[in-house]
CSV table of C-alpha atoms in Angstrom, one decimal:
chain,number,residue,atom,x,y,z
Y,1302,LYS,CA,-29.2,-4.6,-17.8
Y,1303,MET,CA,-25.6,-3.6,-18.1
Y,1304,THR,CA,-26.1,-0.2,-16.4
Y,1305,SER,CA,-27.3,-1.8,-13.2
Y,1306,LYS,CA,-23.8,-3.3,-12.7
Y,1307,LYS,CA,-21.8,-1.6,-10.0
Y,1308,VAL,CA,-18.4,-0.5,-11.2
Y,1309,VAL,CA,-15.5,-1.9,-9.0
Y,1310,GLU,CA,-12.0,-0.7,-9.7
Y,1311,LEU,CA,-9.0,-2.6,-8.5
Y,1312,PHE,CA,-5.8,-0.6,-8.2
Y,1313,TYR,CA,-2.8,-2.9,-7.8
Y,1314,ASP,CA,0.9,-3.4,-8.4
Y,1315,VAL,CA,2.5,-6.8,-9.0
Y,1316,VAL,CA,5.2,-6.1,-6.4
Y,1317,SER,CA,2.6,-6.4,-3.7
Y,1318,PRO,CA,1.7,-9.9,-2.4
Y,1319,TYR,CA,-1.6,-8.7,-0.8
Y,1320,SER,CA,-2.5,-7.2,-4.2
Y,1321,TRP,CA,-2.2,-10.7,-5.7
Y,1322,LEU,CA,-4.6,-12.1,-3.1
Y,1323,GLY,CA,-7.1,-9.3,-3.7
Y,1324,PHE,CA,-6.7,-9.6,-7.5
Y,1325,GLU,CA,-7.5,-13.4,-7.6
Y,1326,VAL,CA,-10.4,-13.1,-5.2
Y,1327,ILE,CA,-12.1,-10.2,-7.0
Y,1328,CYS,CA,-11.5,-11.9,-10.4
Y,1329,ARG,CA,-13.3,-14.9,-9.1
Y,1330,TYR,CA,-16.3,-12.8,-8.1
Y,1331,ARG,CA,-16.6,-11.1,-11.5
Y,1332,ASN,CA,-19.3,-13.6,-12.6
Y,1333,VAL,CA,-20.7,-14.2,-9.1
Y,1334,TRP,CA,-21.5,-10.6,-8.2
Y,1335,ASN,CA,-23.3,-8.1,-10.4
Y,1336,ILE,CA,-20.2,-6.0,-10.9
Y,1337,ASP,CA,-18.2,-4.5,-13.7
Y,1338,LEU,CA,-14.6,-5.1,-12.7
Y,1339,LYS,CA,-12.0,-2.6,-13.9
Y,1340,LEU,CA,-8.4,-3.6,-13.5
Y,1341,ARG,CA,-6.3,-0.6,-12.8
Y,1342,PRO,CA,-2.6,-1.4,-12.9
Y,1343,ALA,CA,-0.7,1.4,-11.1
Y,1344,TYR,CA,2.6,2.1,-9.4
Y,1345,LEU,CA,2.9,1.4,-5.7
Y,1346,GLY,CA,6.2,3.3,-5.4
Y,1347,GLY,CA,4.4,6.4,-6.6
Y,1348,VAL,CA,1.5,5.9,-4.2
Y,1349,MET,CA,3.9,5.5,-1.3
Y,1350,GLN,CA,5.8,8.7,-2.3
Y,1351,GLY,CA,2.6,10.7,-3.1
Y,1352,SER,CA,0.9,9.8,0.2
Y,1353,GLY,CA,4.0,10.2,2.3
Y,1354,ASN,CA,3.7,6.6,3.5
Y,1355,LYS,CA,6.8,4.6,4.2
Y,1356,PRO,CA,7.4,0.9,3.8
Y,1357,PRO,CA,7.4,-0.7,7.2
Y,1358,GLY,CA,10.8,-0.7,8.8
Y,1359,VAL,CA,12.5,-3.9,9.7
Y,1360,ILE,CA,10.4,-4.8,12.7
Y,1361,PRO,CA,11.1,-8.5,13.2
Y,1362,ASN,CA,7.8,-9.4,14.8
Y,1363,LYS,CA,5.9,-7.7,12.0
Y,1364,PHE,CA,8.0,-9.2,9.3
Y,1365,MET,CA,7.6,-12.7,10.7
Y,1366,TYR,CA,3.9,-12.2,11.1
Y,1367,MET,CA,3.6,-11.1,7.5
Y,1368,GLY,CA,5.3,-14.3,6.3
Y,1369,LYS,CA,3.0,-16.4,8.4
Y,1370,ASP,CA,-0.1,-14.4,7.4
Y,1371,LEU,CA,0.7,-14.7,3.7
Y,1372,THR,CA,1.4,-18.4,3.9
Y,1373,ARG,CA,-1.9,-19.1,5.6
Y,1374,LEU,CA,-3.9,-16.7,3.4
Y,1375,SER,CA,-2.4,-18.1,0.2
Y,1376,GLU,CA,-3.3,-21.6,1.2
Y,1377,TYR,CA,-6.8,-20.5,2.3
Y,1378,CYS,CA,-7.4,-18.5,-0.9
Y,1379,GLU,CA,-5.6,-21.0,-3.1
Y,1380,VAL,CA,-3.1,-18.6,-4.5
Y,1381,PRO,CA,0.2,-20.4,-5.0
Y,1382,MET,CA,2.4,-18.0,-3.1
Y,1383,GLN,CA,6.0,-18.5,-1.9
Y,1384,PHE,CA,8.3,-16.0,-0.3
Y,1385,PRO,CA,11.2,-14.9,-2.5
Y,1386,SER,CA,14.6,-15.5,-0.9
Y,1387,ASP,CA,15.2,-11.8,-0.4
Y,1388,PRO,CA,11.8,-10.1,-0.1
Y,1389,PHE,CA,13.3,-6.7,0.8
Y,1390,GLU,CA,15.5,-6.7,-2.3
Y,1391,VAL,CA,12.4,-7.6,-4.4
Y,1392,MET,CA,10.0,-5.2,-2.9
Y,1393,PHE,CA,12.1,-2.1,-2.0
Y,1394,LYS,CA,15.2,-2.3,-4.2
Y,1395,LYS,CA,14.3,-3.8,-7.5
Y,1396,GLY,CA,10.7,-2.6,-7.5
Y,1397,SER,CA,8.2,-2.9,-10.4
Y,1398,LEU,CA,8.3,0.3,-12.5
Y,1399,SER,CA,9.3,-1.3,-15.8
Y,1400,ALA,CA,6.9,-4.2,-15.2
Y,1401,MET,CA,3.9,-1.9,-14.4
Y,1402,ARG,CA,4.7,0.1,-17.5
Y,1403,PHE,CA,4.6,-3.0,-19.5
Y,1404,VAL,CA,1.2,-4.0,-18.0
Y,1405,THR,CA,0.0,-0.5,-18.8
Y,1406,ALA,CA,1.1,-0.9,-22.4
Y,1407,VAL,CA,-0.7,-4.2,-22.6
Y,1408,GLN,CA,-3.9,-2.5,-21.4
Y,1409,ALA,CA,-3.5,0.4,-23.8
Y,1410,LYS,CA,-3.3,-2.0,-26.8
Y,1411,GLU,CA,-5.9,-4.6,-25.7
Y,1412,LYS,CA,-8.9,-4.0,-28.0
Y,1413,SER,CA,-11.7,-5.6,-26.0
Y,1414,GLY,CA,-12.0,-6.8,-22.4
Y,1415,ASP,CA,-9.0,-7.3,-20.2
Y,1416,ARG,CA,-8.0,-10.9,-20.6
Y,1417,GLN,CA,-4.4,-10.0,-21.5
Y,1418,VAL,CA,-4.0,-7.5,-18.7
Y,1419,GLU,CA,-5.3,-10.1,-16.3
Y,1420,GLN,CA,-3.0,-12.8,-17.6
Y,1421,ILE,CA,0.2,-10.7,-17.8
Y,1422,SER,CA,-0.4,-9.4,-14.2
Y,1423,ARG,CA,-0.8,-13.0,-13.0
Y,1424,GLU,CA,2.3,-14.2,-14.7
Y,1425,LEU,CA,4.4,-11.3,-13.3
Y,1426,TRP,CA,3.1,-12.1,-9.8
Y,1427,ARG,CA,3.9,-15.7,-10.3
Y,1428,ARG,CA,7.5,-14.8,-11.2
Y,1429,ILE,CA,8.1,-12.8,-8.0
Y,1430,TRP,CA,5.8,-14.3,-5.5
Y,1431,SER,CA,5.9,-17.9,-6.5
Y,1432,GLN,CA,9.1,-18.7,-8.4
Y,1433,ASP,CA,11.5,-16.1,-7.0
Y,1434,GLU,CA,12.3,-14.8,-10.5
Y,1435,ASP,CA,13.2,-11.3,-11.7
Y,1436,ILE,CA,10.6,-8.9,-13.2
Y,1437,THR,CA,12.9,-5.9,-14.0
Y,1438,GLU,CA,14.8,-7.1,-17.1
Y,1439,PRO,CA,13.2,-6.9,-20.5
Y,1440,ALA,CA,13.9,-10.6,-21.0
Y,1441,SER,CA,12.1,-11.4,-17.8
Y,1442,ILE,CA,9.0,-9.4,-18.8
Y,1443,ALA,CA,9.1,-11.0,-22.2
Y,1444,GLN,CA,9.0,-14.5,-20.7
Y,1445,ALA,CA,6.0,-13.6,-18.6
Y,1446,ALA,CA,4.3,-12.1,-21.6
Y,1447,VAL,CA,4.8,-15.2,-23.7
Y,1448,LYS,CA,3.4,-17.3,-20.9
Y,1449,ALA,CA,0.4,-14.9,-20.7
Y,1450,GLY,CA,-0.3,-15.8,-24.3
Y,1451,ILE,CA,1.0,-12.7,-26.0
Y,1452,PRO,CA,2.6,-13.4,-29.4
Y,1453,GLU,CA,6.3,-12.9,-29.5
Y,1454,GLY,CA,6.1,-10.2,-32.2
Y,1455,ALA,CA,3.7,-8.2,-30.1
Y,1456,VAL,CA,5.9,-8.6,-27.0
Y,1457,LYS,CA,8.7,-6.7,-28.7
Y,1458,GLU,CA,6.4,-3.9,-29.7
Y,1459,LEU,CA,4.9,-3.7,-26.2
Y,1460,LEU,CA,8.4,-3.6,-24.7
Y,1461,GLU,CA,9.2,-0.6,-26.9
Y,1462,LEU,CA,5.8,1.0,-26.3
Y,1463,SER,CA,6.3,0.6,-22.5
Y,1464,LYS,CA,9.2,3.1,-22.7
Y,1465,SER,CA,7.2,5.8,-24.5
Y,1466,LYS,CA,6.0,9.0,-22.9
Y,1467,GLU,CA,2.4,8.0,-23.6
Y,1468,ILE,CA,2.6,4.9,-21.5
Y,1469,LYS,CA,4.7,6.5,-18.7
Y,1470,ASP,CA,2.1,9.3,-18.5
Y,1471,LYS,CA,-0.8,6.8,-18.5
Y,1472,LEU,CA,0.8,4.9,-15.5
Y,1473,LYS,CA,1.4,8.2,-13.7
Y,1474,LEU,CA,-2.2,9.2,-14.3
Y,1475,SER,CA,-3.6,5.9,-12.9
Y,1476,THR,CA,-1.3,6.2,-9.9
Y,1477,GLN,CA,-2.5,9.8,-9.3
Y,1478,GLU,CA,-6.1,8.6,-9.6
Y,1479,ALA,CA,-5.5,6.1,-6.9
Y,1480,LEU,CA,-3.9,8.8,-4.7
Y,1481,ASP,CA,-6.9,11.1,-5.4
Y,1482,TYR,CA,-9.2,8.3,-4.1
Y,1483,GLY,CA,-7.2,8.2,-0.9
Y,1484,ALA,CA,-4.7,5.4,-1.5
Y,1485,PHE,CA,-1.7,5.0,0.8
Y,1486,GLY,CA,-0.9,1.4,-0.4
Y,1487,PHE,CA,-2.2,-1.4,-2.5
Y,1488,PRO,CA,-4.5,-3.2,-3.2
Y,1489,LEU,CA,-7.1,-0.5,-3.3
Y,1490,LEU,CA,-10.7,-1.4,-4.3
Y,1491,VAL,CA,-13.0,1.4,-5.3
Y,1492,CYS,CA,-16.7,0.6,-5.4
Y,1493,HIS,CA,-19.0,3.0,-7.1
Y,1494,VAL,CA,-22.2,2.9,-5.1
Y,1495,ASP,CA,-24.9,5.4,-5.9
Y,1496,GLY,CA,-22.4,7.7,-7.7
Y,1497,LYS,CA,-20.1,7.8,-4.7
Y,1498,PRO,CA,-16.8,6.0,-4.4
Y,1499,GLU,CA,-16.3,3.7,-1.4
Y,1500,ILE,CA,-12.7,2.7,-0.9
Y,1501,PHE,CA,-11.4,-0.5,0.6
Y,1502,PHE,CA,-7.7,-1.0,1.3
Y,1503,GLY,CA,-6.1,-4.4,1.5
Y,1504,SER,CA,-7.3,-7.9,0.7
Y,1505,ASP,CA,-9.2,-8.4,3.9
Y,1506,ARG,CA,-12.3,-6.2,3.5
Y,1507,PHE,CA,-14.3,-8.3,1.0
Y,1508,GLU,CA,-17.0,-9.3,3.5
Y,1509,LEU,CA,-17.5,-5.6,4.4
Y,1510,MET,CA,-17.4,-4.6,0.8
Y,1511,ALA,CA,-20.0,-7.2,-0.2
Y,1512,HIS,CA,-22.2,-5.8,2.5
Y,1513,CYS,CA,-21.7,-2.2,1.1
Y,1514,ILE,CA,-22.5,-3.2,-2.5
Y,1515,GLY,CA,-25.5,-5.4,-1.5
Y,1516,GLU,CA,-23.9,-8.7,-2.5
Y,1517,LYS,CA,-23.2,-11.9,-0.5
Y,1518,TRP,CA,-19.7,-12.9,0.6
Y,1519,LEU,CA,-19.1,-16.6,-0.1
Y,1520,GLY,CA,-15.5,-16.8,1.0
Y,1521,PRO,CA,-12.3,-16.5,-1.2
Y,1522,LYS,CA,-13.4,-19.4,-3.5
Y,1523,PRO,CA,-16.9,-18.5,-4.4
Y,1524,ASP,CA,-17.1,-21.1,-7.2
Y,1525,LYS,CA,-16.6,-24.0,-4.8
Y,1526,SER,CA,-18.9,-22.3,-2.3
Y,1527,THR,CA,-21.7,-21.9,-4.7
Y,1528,ALA,CA,-21.2,-25.5,-6.0
Y,1529,LYS,CA,-21.9,-26.6,-2.5
Y,1530,LEU,CA,-25.1,-24.6,-2.0
T,161,LYS,CA,-15.7,-32.5,27.6
T,162,MET,CA,-13.9,-29.3,28.8
T,163,THR,CA,-10.5,-30.5,27.6
T,164,SER,CA,-11.5,-30.6,24.0
T,165,LYS,CA,-12.1,-26.8,23.9
T,166,LYS,CA,-9.4,-24.9,22.1
T,167,VAL,CA,-7.9,-22.1,24.1
T,168,VAL,CA,-8.1,-18.7,22.4
T,169,GLU,CA,-6.3,-15.8,24.1
T,170,LEU,CA,-7.2,-12.2,23.2
T,171,PHE,CA,-4.5,-9.7,24.0
T,172,TYR,CA,-5.9,-6.2,23.9
T,173,ASP,CA,-5.7,-2.6,25.2
T,174,VAL,CA,-8.7,-0.3,25.6
T,175,VAL,CA,-6.8,2.5,23.8
T,176,SER,CA,-7.1,0.5,20.5
T,177,PRO,CA,-10.3,0.8,18.5
T,178,TYR,CA,-9.6,-2.3,16.4
T,179,SER,CA,-9.1,-4.2,19.7
T,180,TRP,CA,-12.7,-3.2,20.6
T,181,LEU,CA,-14.1,-4.7,17.4
T,182,GLY,CA,-12.0,-7.9,17.9
T,183,PHE,CA,-13.1,-8.1,21.6
T,184,GLU,CA,-16.8,-7.8,20.9
T,185,VAL,CA,-16.7,-10.3,18.0
T,186,ILE,CA,-14.8,-13.0,19.9
T,187,CYS,CA,-16.9,-12.5,23.0
T,188,ARG,CA,-20.0,-13.2,20.8
T,189,TYR,CA,-18.3,-16.5,19.6
T,190,ARG,CA,-17.6,-17.7,23.1
T,191,ASN,CA,-20.8,-19.8,23.1
T,192,VAL,CA,-20.9,-20.5,19.3
T,193,TRP,CA,-17.5,-22.0,18.9
T,194,ASN,CA,-16.0,-24.8,21.0
T,195,ILE,CA,-13.4,-22.5,22.6
T,196,ASP,CA,-12.1,-21.4,25.9
T,197,LEU,CA,-11.7,-17.7,25.6
T,198,LYS,CA,-9.0,-16.1,27.8
T,199,LEU,CA,-9.1,-12.3,28.1
T,200,ARG,CA,-5.6,-11.0,28.3
T,201,PRO,CA,-5.5,-7.2,29.1
T,202,ALA,CA,-2.1,-5.9,28.2
T,203,TYR,CA,-0.3,-2.6,27.5
T,204,LEU,CA,-0.1,-1.5,23.8
T,205,GLY,CA,2.5,1.2,24.6
T,206,GLY,CA,4.8,-1.6,25.9
T,207,VAL,CA,4.2,-3.8,22.8
T,208,MET,CA,5.0,-0.9,20.5
T,209,GLN,CA,8.2,-0.2,22.4
T,210,GLY,CA,9.2,-3.8,22.8
T,211,SER,CA,8.7,-4.7,19.2
T,212,GLY,CA,10.3,-1.5,17.8
T,213,ASN,CA,7.1,-0.6,16.1
T,214,LYS,CA,6.0,3.0,15.8
T,215,PRO,CA,2.5,4.4,15.6
T,216,PRO,CA,1.7,5.4,12.1
T,217,GLY,CA,2.8,8.9,11.3
T,218,VAL,CA,0.3,11.6,10.3
T,219,ILE,CA,-0.3,10.3,6.8
T,220,PRO,CA,-3.5,12.1,5.8
T,221,ASN,CA,-4.8,9.4,3.4
T,222,LYS,CA,-4.2,6.7,6.0
T,223,PHE,CA,-5.8,8.7,8.8
T,224,MET,CA,-8.9,9.5,6.7
T,225,TYR,CA,-9.2,5.8,5.6
T,226,MET,CA,-8.9,4.6,9.2
T,227,GLY,CA,-11.8,6.9,10.2
T,228,LYS,CA,-13.9,5.6,7.3
T,229,ASP,CA,-12.9,2.0,7.9
T,230,LEU,CA,-13.8,2.1,11.6
T,231,THR,CA,-17.1,3.8,10.9
T,232,ARG,CA,-18.1,1.2,8.4
T,233,LEU,CA,-16.8,-1.7,10.6
T,234,SER,CA,-18.5,-0.5,13.8
T,235,GLU,CA,-21.8,-0.3,12.0
T,236,TYR,CA,-21.3,-3.7,10.3
T,237,CYS,CA,-20.2,-5.3,13.6
T,238,GLU,CA,-22.7,-3.3,15.7
T,239,VAL,CA,-20.2,-1.8,18.0
T,240,PRO,CA,-21.2,1.7,18.9
T,241,MET,CA,-18.0,3.5,18.0
T,242,GLN,CA,-17.5,7.2,17.5
T,243,PHE,CA,-14.2,9.0,16.9
T,244,PRO,CA,-13.0,11.2,19.8
T,245,SER,CA,-12.5,14.9,18.9
T,246,ASP,CA,-8.7,14.5,19.2
T,247,PRO,CA,-7.8,10.9,18.5
T,248,PHE,CA,-4.0,11.6,18.5
T,249,GLU,CA,-4.2,13.1,22.0
T,250,VAL,CA,-6.3,10.1,23.2
T,251,MET,CA,-4.1,7.4,21.5
T,252,PHE,CA,-0.6,8.8,21.7
T,253,LYS,CA,-0.5,11.4,24.5
T,254,LYS,CA,-2.9,10.3,27.2
T,255,GLY,CA,-2.6,6.6,26.6
T,256,SER,CA,-4.0,3.8,28.7
T,257,LEU,CA,-1.4,2.8,31.4
T,258,SER,CA,-3.5,3.5,34.5
T,259,ALA,CA,-6.6,2.1,32.8
T,260,MET,CA,-4.9,-1.2,31.9
T,261,ARG,CA,-3.4,-1.5,35.4
T,262,PHE,CA,-7.0,-1.1,36.7
T,263,VAL,CA,-8.3,-3.8,34.4
T,264,THR,CA,-5.4,-6.0,35.5
T,265,ALA,CA,-6.3,-5.4,39.1
T,266,VAL,CA,-9.9,-6.4,38.4
T,267,GLN,CA,-8.7,-9.6,36.8
T,268,ALA,CA,-6.4,-10.4,39.7
T,269,LYS,CA,-9.3,-10.0,42.2
T,270,GLU,CA,-12.1,-11.7,40.1
T,271,LYS,CA,-12.8,-15.0,41.7
T,272,SER,CA,-14.4,-17.0,39.0
T,273,GLY,CA,-14.9,-16.3,35.3
T,274,ASP,CA,-14.1,-13.0,33.7
T,275,ARG,CA,-17.5,-11.2,33.7
T,276,GLN,CA,-16.0,-8.2,35.5
T,277,VAL,CA,-12.9,-7.9,33.3
T,278,GLU,CA,-15.2,-8.1,30.3
T,279,GLN,CA,-17.5,-5.4,31.6
T,280,ILE,CA,-14.8,-2.9,32.8
T,281,SER,CA,-13.0,-3.3,29.5
T,282,ARG,CA,-16.2,-2.5,27.6
T,283,GLU,CA,-17.0,0.5,29.8
T,284,LEU,CA,-13.5,1.9,29.3
T,285,TRP,CA,-13.7,1.5,25.5
T,286,ARG,CA,-17.1,3.1,25.6
T,287,ARG,CA,-15.6,6.2,27.3
T,288,ILE,CA,-12.9,6.8,24.8
T,289,TRP,CA,-14.3,5.4,21.6
T,290,SER,CA,-17.9,6.2,22.0
T,291,GLN,CA,-18.3,9.1,24.4
T,292,ASP,CA,-15.1,11.1,24.0
T,293,GLU,CA,-14.4,10.8,27.7
T,294,ASP,CA,-11.2,10.6,29.7
T,295,ILE,CA,-9.8,7.2,31.0
T,296,THR,CA,-6.6,8.5,32.7
T,297,GLU,CA,-8.0,10.1,35.9
T,298,PRO,CA,-8.9,7.9,38.9
T,299,ALA,CA,-12.4,9.5,38.9
T,300,SER,CA,-12.9,8.5,35.2
T,301,ILE,CA,-11.8,4.9,35.9
T,302,ALA,CA,-14.1,4.8,39.0
T,303,GLN,CA,-17.1,5.9,36.9
T,304,ALA,CA,-16.4,3.2,34.3
T,305,ALA,CA,-16.1,0.6,37.1
T,306,VAL,CA,-19.4,1.5,38.7
T,307,LYS,CA,-21.1,1.3,35.3
T,308,ALA,CA,-19.5,-2.1,35.0
T,309,GLY,CA,-21.3,-3.2,38.1
T,310,ILE,CA,-18.3,-3.1,40.5
T,311,PRO,CA,-19.5,-2.0,44.0
T,312,GLU,CA,-18.1,1.5,45.0
T,313,GLY,CA,-16.2,0.1,48.0
T,314,ALA,CA,-14.4,-2.4,45.8
T,315,VAL,CA,-13.6,0.3,43.3
T,316,LYS,CA,-11.6,2.2,45.8
T,317,GLU,CA,-9.6,-0.9,46.8
T,318,LEU,CA,-9.0,-1.7,43.2
T,319,LEU,CA,-7.7,1.8,42.4
T,320,GLU,CA,-5.2,1.4,45.3
T,321,LEU,CA,-4.3,-2.1,44.2
T,322,SER,CA,-3.7,-1.0,40.6
T,323,LYS,CA,-0.8,1.1,41.8
T,324,SER,CA,0.9,-1.8,43.5
T,325,LYS,CA,4.1,-3.5,42.3
T,326,GLU,CA,2.2,-6.8,42.1
T,327,ILE,CA,-0.3,-5.4,39.5
T,328,LYS,CA,2.3,-3.4,37.6
T,329,ASP,CA,4.4,-6.5,37.3
T,330,LYS,CA,1.4,-8.6,36.2
T,331,LEU,CA,0.6,-6.1,33.4
T,332,LYS,CA,4.3,-6.1,32.3
T,333,LEU,CA,4.3,-9.9,32.3
T,334,SER,CA,1.2,-10.1,30.1
T,335,THR,CA,2.6,-7.5,27.7
T,336,GLN,CA,5.9,-9.5,27.6
T,337,GLU,CA,3.9,-12.7,26.8
T,338,ALA,CA,2.2,-10.9,23.9
T,339,LEU,CA,5.7,-9.8,22.6
T,340,ASP,CA,7.0,-13.3,23.0
T,341,TYR,CA,4.1,-14.6,20.9
T,342,GLY,CA,5.2,-12.1,18.2
T,343,ALA,CA,3.0,-9.1,18.9
T,344,PHE,CA,3.7,-5.7,17.2
T,345,GLY,CA,0.3,-4.2,17.9
T,346,PHE,CA,-3.2,-5.2,19.2
T,347,PRO,CA,-5.5,-6.9,19.1
T,348,LEU,CA,-3.6,-10.2,19.0
T,349,LEU,CA,-5.5,-13.5,19.0
T,350,VAL,CA,-3.5,-16.6,20.0
T,351,CYS,CA,-5.2,-19.9,19.2
T,352,HIS,CA,-3.7,-23.0,20.7
T,353,VAL,CA,-4.1,-25.7,18.0
T,354,ASP,CA,-2.5,-29.1,18.6
T,355,GLY,CA,-0.2,-27.6,21.2
T,356,LYS,CA,1.0,-24.9,18.9
T,357,PRO,CA,0.1,-21.2,19.1
T,358,GLU,CA,-1.3,-19.7,15.9
T,359,ILE,CA,-1.3,-15.9,16.1
T,360,PHE,CA,-3.7,-13.5,14.3
T,361,PHE,CA,-3.2,-9.8,14.4
T,362,GLY,CA,-6.1,-7.3,14.0
T,363,SER,CA,-9.8,-7.7,13.9
T,364,ASP,CA,-10.0,-8.9,10.3
T,365,ARG,CA,-8.7,-12.4,10.4
T,366,PHE,CA,-11.7,-14.2,12.0
T,367,GLU,CA,-12.7,-16.1,8.9
T,368,LEU,CA,-9.1,-17.4,8.5
T,369,MET,CA,-8.9,-18.1,12.2
T,370,ALA,CA,-12.2,-20.1,12.1
T,371,HIS,CA,-10.7,-22.1,9.3
T,372,CYS,CA,-7.5,-22.8,11.3
T,373,ILE,CA,-9.4,-24.0,14.4
T,374,GLY,CA,-11.9,-26.0,12.5
T,375,GLU,CA,-14.9,-23.8,13.2
T,376,LYS,CA,-17.4,-22.0,10.9
T,377,TRP,CA,-17.3,-18.2,10.5
T,378,LEU,CA,-20.8,-16.8,10.6
T,379,GLY,CA,-20.0,-13.1,10.3
T,380,PRO,CA,-19.5,-10.6,13.1
T,381,LYS,CA,-23.0,-11.2,14.6
T,382,PRO,CA,-23.2,-15.0,14.9
T,383,ASP,CA,-26.3,-14.9,17.1
T,384,LYS,CA,-28.4,-13.2,14.4
T,385,SER,CA,-26.8,-15.4,11.8
T,386,THR,CA,-27.6,-18.6,13.7
T,387,ALA,CA,-31.0,-17.4,14.5
T,388,LYS,CA,-31.6,-17.2,10.7
T,389,LEU,CA,-30.3,-20.7,10.0
């Protein structure tokens, strides 16, 4: 029965490496848990500004730990992550506004399901967080789109569309929705349980989240885990 | 064989609620995993200052989330936590310096094992994070100590000792050791694997940590979990 599926929304931005981990893990659970996953591309810069949160300053111990933590997690979760040569430039200077507008345009045009949104998001993450490549230039976004399986003709249209007021407003709206749920960073998972939203920040609350939605946590690679059972 | 046990150090401060969660979980794993747990009371204020980290500002969404997160986690982990009426006063004004000096004194005097350090730490956490009680006054610390099973005569001596240069220096040294491992907050778990320290910050990396030390994660209540197996 479709209606018995619990809706789980994932708010994310491709500039955020922890969002990538959260994205891959929850995508794997789509067919393992009885959930209806809704991908919610949004703009991290807007969430930081709207919540009054500030990116962590240059605290050497914190920065070094984050590198170590992401390396270990990416290996454990099997997400092929690699630090870009200048993470601060990537995260705080160049940002992701045009990329997230493009993802929003893809979502607006995708007729059924979210296969293309999923694929373009993954390809954009791969560029920044695996291959140390740009995601701000139209040519960069187009390359990611083609790799995501979007036909070249459609890519041109989507690049145009992503500059429209309609799409800019749509991204603003999603970002505002995340803020209204209580976001102060990404990823943010919103589980609708008995009509109430339960929010989980970060990629490290899946075990707790499973408990809250009445499902079983099988680790970050549930397919392998179930294969073993 | 004792020498095959992996040494796991837990750096913590009773002012930190996430430290309490980490403490209870790792204490439960003492006899489940093949580890030699070393409790390392230290001073969070010193770690924040030494690393250049700052307590999170008053970001309403973040603060509300933290309350929700701790409530859910304390229930899931079965640690009886309750927010004090004024958490900012408790965490950032009153602090924990005298309390952590007392814990350090208990550790310095404890002849074998760390049963008393464990108990006094738990009773101090219980005061702040369960019963909204003070831990800065000598009378408050003495009450916690008696509840922890320390004889009243010894409590007086320990209160005196906790003001000595010896104990102040011991606490400073532990705090510095945490900083040298890369701390920027607590709890910090340091696992000694093949002669190299692997550090884990927070109470939400146990599954990853288990993987790194070659043990199995059985959730925050391993006794119940193993009972079911």
